[in-house]
Coordinates of C-alpha atoms in Angstrom, one line a residue:
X260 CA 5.3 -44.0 14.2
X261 CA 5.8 -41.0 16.7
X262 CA 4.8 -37.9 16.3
X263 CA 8.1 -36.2 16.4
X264 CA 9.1 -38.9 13.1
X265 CA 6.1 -37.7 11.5
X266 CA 6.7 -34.1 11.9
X267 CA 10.1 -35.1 10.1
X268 CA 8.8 -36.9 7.3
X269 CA 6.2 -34.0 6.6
X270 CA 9.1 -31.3 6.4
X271 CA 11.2 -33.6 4.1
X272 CA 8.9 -34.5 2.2
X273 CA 8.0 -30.3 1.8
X274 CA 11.4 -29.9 1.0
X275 CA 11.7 -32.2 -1.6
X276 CA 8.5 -31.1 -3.2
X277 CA 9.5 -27.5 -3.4
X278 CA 13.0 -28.4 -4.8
X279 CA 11.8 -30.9 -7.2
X280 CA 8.9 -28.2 -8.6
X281 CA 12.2 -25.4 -9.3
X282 CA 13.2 -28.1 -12.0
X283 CA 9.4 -29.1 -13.2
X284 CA 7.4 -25.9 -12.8
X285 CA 10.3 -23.4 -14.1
X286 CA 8.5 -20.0 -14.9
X287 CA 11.2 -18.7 -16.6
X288 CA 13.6 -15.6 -14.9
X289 CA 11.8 -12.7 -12.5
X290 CA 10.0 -10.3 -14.4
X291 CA 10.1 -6.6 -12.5
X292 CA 9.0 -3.5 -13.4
X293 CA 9.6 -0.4 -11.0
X294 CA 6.6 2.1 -13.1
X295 CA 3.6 1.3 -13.4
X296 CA 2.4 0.5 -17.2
X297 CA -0.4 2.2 -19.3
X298 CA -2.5 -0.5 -20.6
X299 CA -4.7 2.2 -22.2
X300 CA -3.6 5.2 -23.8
X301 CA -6.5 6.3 -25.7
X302 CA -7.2 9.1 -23.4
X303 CA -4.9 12.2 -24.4
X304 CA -2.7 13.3 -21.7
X305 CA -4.3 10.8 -19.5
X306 CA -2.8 7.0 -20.1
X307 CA -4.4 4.6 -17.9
X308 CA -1.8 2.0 -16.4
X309 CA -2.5 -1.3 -14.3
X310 CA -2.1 0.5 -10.8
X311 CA -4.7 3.3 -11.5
X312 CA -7.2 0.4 -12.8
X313 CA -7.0 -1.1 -9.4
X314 CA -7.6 2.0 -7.6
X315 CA -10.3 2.3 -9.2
X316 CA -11.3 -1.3 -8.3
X317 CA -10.8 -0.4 -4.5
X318 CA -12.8 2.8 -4.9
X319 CA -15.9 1.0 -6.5
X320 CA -14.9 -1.9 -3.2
X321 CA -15.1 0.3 -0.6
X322 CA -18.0 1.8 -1.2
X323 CA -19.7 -0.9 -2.2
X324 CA -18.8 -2.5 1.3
X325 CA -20.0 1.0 3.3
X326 CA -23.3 1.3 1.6
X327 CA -23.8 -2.9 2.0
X328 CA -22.7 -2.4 5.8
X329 CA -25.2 0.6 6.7
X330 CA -28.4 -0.1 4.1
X331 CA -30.4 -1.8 6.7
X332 CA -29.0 -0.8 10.2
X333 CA -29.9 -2.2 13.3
X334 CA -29.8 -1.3 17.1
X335 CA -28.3 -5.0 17.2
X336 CA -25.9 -5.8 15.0
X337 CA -25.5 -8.8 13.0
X338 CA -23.9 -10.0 9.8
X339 CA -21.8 -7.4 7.6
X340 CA -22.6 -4.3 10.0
X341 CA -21.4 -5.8 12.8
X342 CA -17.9 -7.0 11.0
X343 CA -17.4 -3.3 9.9
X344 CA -18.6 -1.8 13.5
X345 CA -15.9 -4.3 14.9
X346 CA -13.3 -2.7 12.9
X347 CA -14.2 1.0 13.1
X348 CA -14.5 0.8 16.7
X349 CA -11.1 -1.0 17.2
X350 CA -9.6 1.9 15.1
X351 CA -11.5 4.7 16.2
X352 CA -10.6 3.8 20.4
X353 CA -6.8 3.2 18.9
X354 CA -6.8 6.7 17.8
X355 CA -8.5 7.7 20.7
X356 CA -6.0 6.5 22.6
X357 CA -3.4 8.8 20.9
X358 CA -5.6 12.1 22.0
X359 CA -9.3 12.2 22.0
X360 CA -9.0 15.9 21.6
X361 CA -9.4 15.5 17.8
X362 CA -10.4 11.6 17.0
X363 CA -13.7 12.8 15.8
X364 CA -12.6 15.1 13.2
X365 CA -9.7 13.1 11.9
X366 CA -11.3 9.8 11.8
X367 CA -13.0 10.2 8.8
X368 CA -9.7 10.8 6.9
X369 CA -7.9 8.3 8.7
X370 CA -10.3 5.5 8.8
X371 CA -10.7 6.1 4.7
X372 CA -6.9 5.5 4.2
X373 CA -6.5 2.6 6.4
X374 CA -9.2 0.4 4.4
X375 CA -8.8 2.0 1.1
X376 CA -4.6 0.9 1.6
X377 CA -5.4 -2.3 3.4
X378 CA -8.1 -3.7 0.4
X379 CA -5.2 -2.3 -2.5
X380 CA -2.2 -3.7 -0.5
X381 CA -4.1 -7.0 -0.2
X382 CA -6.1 -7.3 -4.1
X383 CA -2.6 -7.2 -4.7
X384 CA -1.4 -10.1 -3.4
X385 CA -4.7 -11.9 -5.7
X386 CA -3.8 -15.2 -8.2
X387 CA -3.3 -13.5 -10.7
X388 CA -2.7 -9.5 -10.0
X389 CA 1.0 -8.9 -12.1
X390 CA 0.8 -12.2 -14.1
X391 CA -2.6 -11.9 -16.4
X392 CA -1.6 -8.9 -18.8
X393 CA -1.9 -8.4 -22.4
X394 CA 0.6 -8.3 -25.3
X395 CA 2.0 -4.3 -26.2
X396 CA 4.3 -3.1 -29.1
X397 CA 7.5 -2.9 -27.5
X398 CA 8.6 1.3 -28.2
X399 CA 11.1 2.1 -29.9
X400 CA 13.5 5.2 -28.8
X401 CA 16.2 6.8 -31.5
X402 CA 17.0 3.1 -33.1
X403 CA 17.1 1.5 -29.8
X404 CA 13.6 -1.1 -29.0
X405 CA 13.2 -0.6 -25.5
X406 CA 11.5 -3.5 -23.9
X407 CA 10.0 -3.4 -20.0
X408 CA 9.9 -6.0 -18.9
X409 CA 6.8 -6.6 -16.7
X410 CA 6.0 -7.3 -13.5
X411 CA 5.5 -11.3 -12.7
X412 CA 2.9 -10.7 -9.6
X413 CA 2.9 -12.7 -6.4
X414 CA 0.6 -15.8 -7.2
X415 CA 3.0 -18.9 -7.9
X416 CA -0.4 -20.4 -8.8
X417 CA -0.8 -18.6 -12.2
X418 CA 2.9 -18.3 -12.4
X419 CA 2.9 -21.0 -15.4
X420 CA 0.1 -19.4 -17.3
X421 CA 2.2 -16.4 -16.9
X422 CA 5.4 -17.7 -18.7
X423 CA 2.8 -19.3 -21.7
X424 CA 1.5 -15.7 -22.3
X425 CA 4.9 -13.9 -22.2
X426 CA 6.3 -16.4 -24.5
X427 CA 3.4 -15.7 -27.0
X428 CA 3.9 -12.1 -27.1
X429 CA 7.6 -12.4 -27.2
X430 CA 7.0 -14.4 -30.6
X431 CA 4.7 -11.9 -31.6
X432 CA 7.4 -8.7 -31.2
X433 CA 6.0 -7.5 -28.1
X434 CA 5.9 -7.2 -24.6
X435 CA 3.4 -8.8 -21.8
X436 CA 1.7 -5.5 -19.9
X437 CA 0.1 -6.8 -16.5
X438 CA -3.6 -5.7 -16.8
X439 CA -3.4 -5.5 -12.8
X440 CA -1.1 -4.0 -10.2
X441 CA -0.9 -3.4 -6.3
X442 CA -1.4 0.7 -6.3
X443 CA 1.0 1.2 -3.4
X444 CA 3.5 -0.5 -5.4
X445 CA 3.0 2.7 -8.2
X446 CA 5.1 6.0 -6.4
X447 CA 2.3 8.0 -7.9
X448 CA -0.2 6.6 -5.8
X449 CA 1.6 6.7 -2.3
X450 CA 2.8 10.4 -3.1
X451 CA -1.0 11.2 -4.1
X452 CA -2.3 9.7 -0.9
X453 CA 0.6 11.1 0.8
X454 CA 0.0 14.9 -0.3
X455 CA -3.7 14.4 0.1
X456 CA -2.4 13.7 4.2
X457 CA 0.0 16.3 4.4
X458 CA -2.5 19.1 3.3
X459 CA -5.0 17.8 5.8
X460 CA -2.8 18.2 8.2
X461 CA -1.6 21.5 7.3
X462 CA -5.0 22.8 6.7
X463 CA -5.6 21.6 11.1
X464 CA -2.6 23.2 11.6
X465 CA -4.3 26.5 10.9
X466 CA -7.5 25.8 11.7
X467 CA -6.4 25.2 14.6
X468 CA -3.5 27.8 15.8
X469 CA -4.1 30.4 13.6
X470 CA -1.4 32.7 11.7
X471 CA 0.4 31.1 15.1
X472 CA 1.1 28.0 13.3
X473 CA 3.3 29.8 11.6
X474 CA 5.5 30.5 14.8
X475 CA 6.7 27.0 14.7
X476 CA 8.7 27.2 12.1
X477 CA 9.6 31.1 11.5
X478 CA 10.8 32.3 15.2
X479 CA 13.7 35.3 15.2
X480 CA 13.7 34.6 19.1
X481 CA 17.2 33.2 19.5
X482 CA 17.8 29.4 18.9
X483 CA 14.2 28.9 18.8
X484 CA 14.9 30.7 14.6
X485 CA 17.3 27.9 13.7
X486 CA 15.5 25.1 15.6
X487 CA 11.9 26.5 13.7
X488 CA 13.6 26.1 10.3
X489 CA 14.4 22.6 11.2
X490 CA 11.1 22.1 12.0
X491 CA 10.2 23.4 8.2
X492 CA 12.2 21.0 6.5
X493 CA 11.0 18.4 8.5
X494 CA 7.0 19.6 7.9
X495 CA 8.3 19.6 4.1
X496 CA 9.8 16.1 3.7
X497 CA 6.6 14.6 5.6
X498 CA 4.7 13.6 2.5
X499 CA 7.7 12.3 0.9
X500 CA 8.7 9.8 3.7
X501 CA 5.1 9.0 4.0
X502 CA 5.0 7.8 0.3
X503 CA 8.5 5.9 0.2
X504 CA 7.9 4.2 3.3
X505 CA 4.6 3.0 2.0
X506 CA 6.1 2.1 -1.8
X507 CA 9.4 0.5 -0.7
X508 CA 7.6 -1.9 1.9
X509 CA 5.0 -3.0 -0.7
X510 CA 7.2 -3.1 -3.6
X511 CA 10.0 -5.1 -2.3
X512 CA 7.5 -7.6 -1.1
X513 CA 6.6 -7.9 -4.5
X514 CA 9.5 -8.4 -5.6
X515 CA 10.1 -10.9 -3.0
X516 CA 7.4 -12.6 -4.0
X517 CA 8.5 -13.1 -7.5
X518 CA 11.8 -14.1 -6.6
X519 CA 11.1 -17.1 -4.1
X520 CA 8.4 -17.9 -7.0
X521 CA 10.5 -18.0 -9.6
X522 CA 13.5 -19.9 -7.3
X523 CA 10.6 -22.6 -5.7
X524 CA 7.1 -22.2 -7.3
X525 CA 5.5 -25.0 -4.5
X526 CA 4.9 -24.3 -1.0
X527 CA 7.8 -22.4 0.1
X528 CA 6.8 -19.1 -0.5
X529 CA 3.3 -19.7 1.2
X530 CA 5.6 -18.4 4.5
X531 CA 6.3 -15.5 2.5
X532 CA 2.5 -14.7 0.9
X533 CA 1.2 -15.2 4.4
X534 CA 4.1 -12.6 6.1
X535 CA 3.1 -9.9 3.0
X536 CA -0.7 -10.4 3.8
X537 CA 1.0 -9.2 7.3
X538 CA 3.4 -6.4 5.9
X539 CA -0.4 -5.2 3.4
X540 CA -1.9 -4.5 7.4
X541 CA 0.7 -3.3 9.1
X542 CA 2.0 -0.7 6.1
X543 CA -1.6 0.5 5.8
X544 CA -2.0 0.6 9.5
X545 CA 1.4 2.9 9.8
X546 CA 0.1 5.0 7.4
X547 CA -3.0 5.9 9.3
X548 CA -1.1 6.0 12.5
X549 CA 1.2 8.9 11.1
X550 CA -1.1 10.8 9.3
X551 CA -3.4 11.3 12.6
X552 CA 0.5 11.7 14.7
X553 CA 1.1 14.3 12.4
X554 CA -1.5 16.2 12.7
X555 CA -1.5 16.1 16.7
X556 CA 1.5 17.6 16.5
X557 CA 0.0 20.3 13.9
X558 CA -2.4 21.2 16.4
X559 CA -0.1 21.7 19.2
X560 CA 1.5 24.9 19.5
X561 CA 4.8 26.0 21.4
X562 CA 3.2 27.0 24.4
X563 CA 1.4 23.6 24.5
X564 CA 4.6 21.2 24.0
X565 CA 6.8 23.3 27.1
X566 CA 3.7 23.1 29.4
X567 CA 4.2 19.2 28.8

């Protein structure tokens, strides 16, 4: 048999799997949920939902991973050190790249975002992160029972499991609540992280230039007047395109996910899981990039930019 046959037999025998498992492995219809849900609200005025458990996962990750990195340094690097000096240096000449001018004092910031969004985009994308909840009373709102449905998560391997436990509360009255959820797919998160950036850079803006940073954007020389209140709005809206760019990429590959899951639960979203382990990197990666773009240009006053 040649090679080329083989190759054939492989995909059509992939194909038939992954149609035959839509009929055998059916998880019942695509559950989304655009909020995140509270899966504790015991806490007055502070309801805990599945997105700010798993920040707090990430927290407890990351600095886990920095103090297991630098407990026992050496001039040589081996093991975990050396992974994490591998990364941080990669990052830290990529922003250098940009303009060394200010690497050092933004690379902190920068460097925290990247992994902290990178470890939450990717826990995420887990067995089990949307699908393993527990069973809620469904509210109730003037007459009308209101039931959210929740999010089926990414992994078509716990997909079955899923459909068991949503069944059960159904019988029960209630609703299944997702104990776990990707935080950048929560709005409240990426604006958080997204104002935390934007006052950061605001706060170099002024460091920087002074009462001249306001110049940029309140000029009554000419033009330059109508051109700095462009330049306002602009400054204004960065922390909101920062956190819907981050949401809507993360989000819709959730969803996705849970669409080619529910259409062919065997192998044929793997392509898919793989590309959103890509989308997790490159989303987190963007969000670092901007941040320290934005606050280069924060830093650079009028007279700066014409002299380029």
């Amino acid at each position: 048999m040649s090679t080329r046959t083989r190759n054939i037999l492989i995909i059509v025998g992939a194909l038939i799997i992954s149609i035959a498992s839509r009929f055998f492995l059916y998880t019942g219809p695509p559950h989304v949920e655009v909020a995140a849900e509270v899966i504790f609200d015991g806490i007055p005025g502070f309801p805990i939902t599945n997105s700010f458990v798993v920040s707090i996962i990430i927290d407890i990750f990351v600095i886990a991973l920095a103090f297991a990195a630098t407990r026992n340094l050496q001039m040589v690097p081996r093991g975990l050190q050396n992974v994490m000096e591998f990364i941080l240096e990669t990052l830290y000449n990529l922003f250098r790249n940009i303009n060394a001018k200010y690497v050092a004092t933004a690379f902190p910031l920068v460097a925290t975002i990247f992994l902290f969004v990178l470890f939450g985009n990717w826990f995420g994308l887990l067995p089990g992160v949307g699908s393993i909840g527990v069973c809620h009373e469904k509210k109730a709102e003037h007459g009308v029972v209101e039931e959210r449905l929740a999010l089926a998560g990414p992994a078509s391997v716990a997909a079955a499991e899923s459909e068991e436990v949503h069944d059960t509360c159904a019988a029960q009255g209630k609703k299944l609540v997702p104990l776990f959820r990707a935080p950048a797919a929560d709005l409240n998160f990426t604006f958080a992280i997204a104002v935390i950036s934007f006052v950061f850079i605001e706060y170099w803006g002024f460091r920087a230039l002074g009462p001249g940073y306001l110049k940029k954007f309140f000029n009554l020389n000419g033009i330059m007047s109508f051109v700095g209140i462009i330049e306002f709005i602009s400054e204004l809206v960065k922390p909101f395109a920062l956190a819907f760019r981050l949401f809507g990429n993360i989000f819709a590959g959730e969803v996705l996910l849970v669409v080619m899951a529910f259409l062919v639960p065997l192998l044929l979203p793997l392509p898919f899981y793989g590309f959103e382990v890509f989308v997790g990197f490159i989303q987190a990666l963007i969000f670092a990039l901007l941040t320290y773009a934005f606050l280069n240009i924060a830093v650079t006053g009028h007279d700066e930019e014409h002299a380029h």
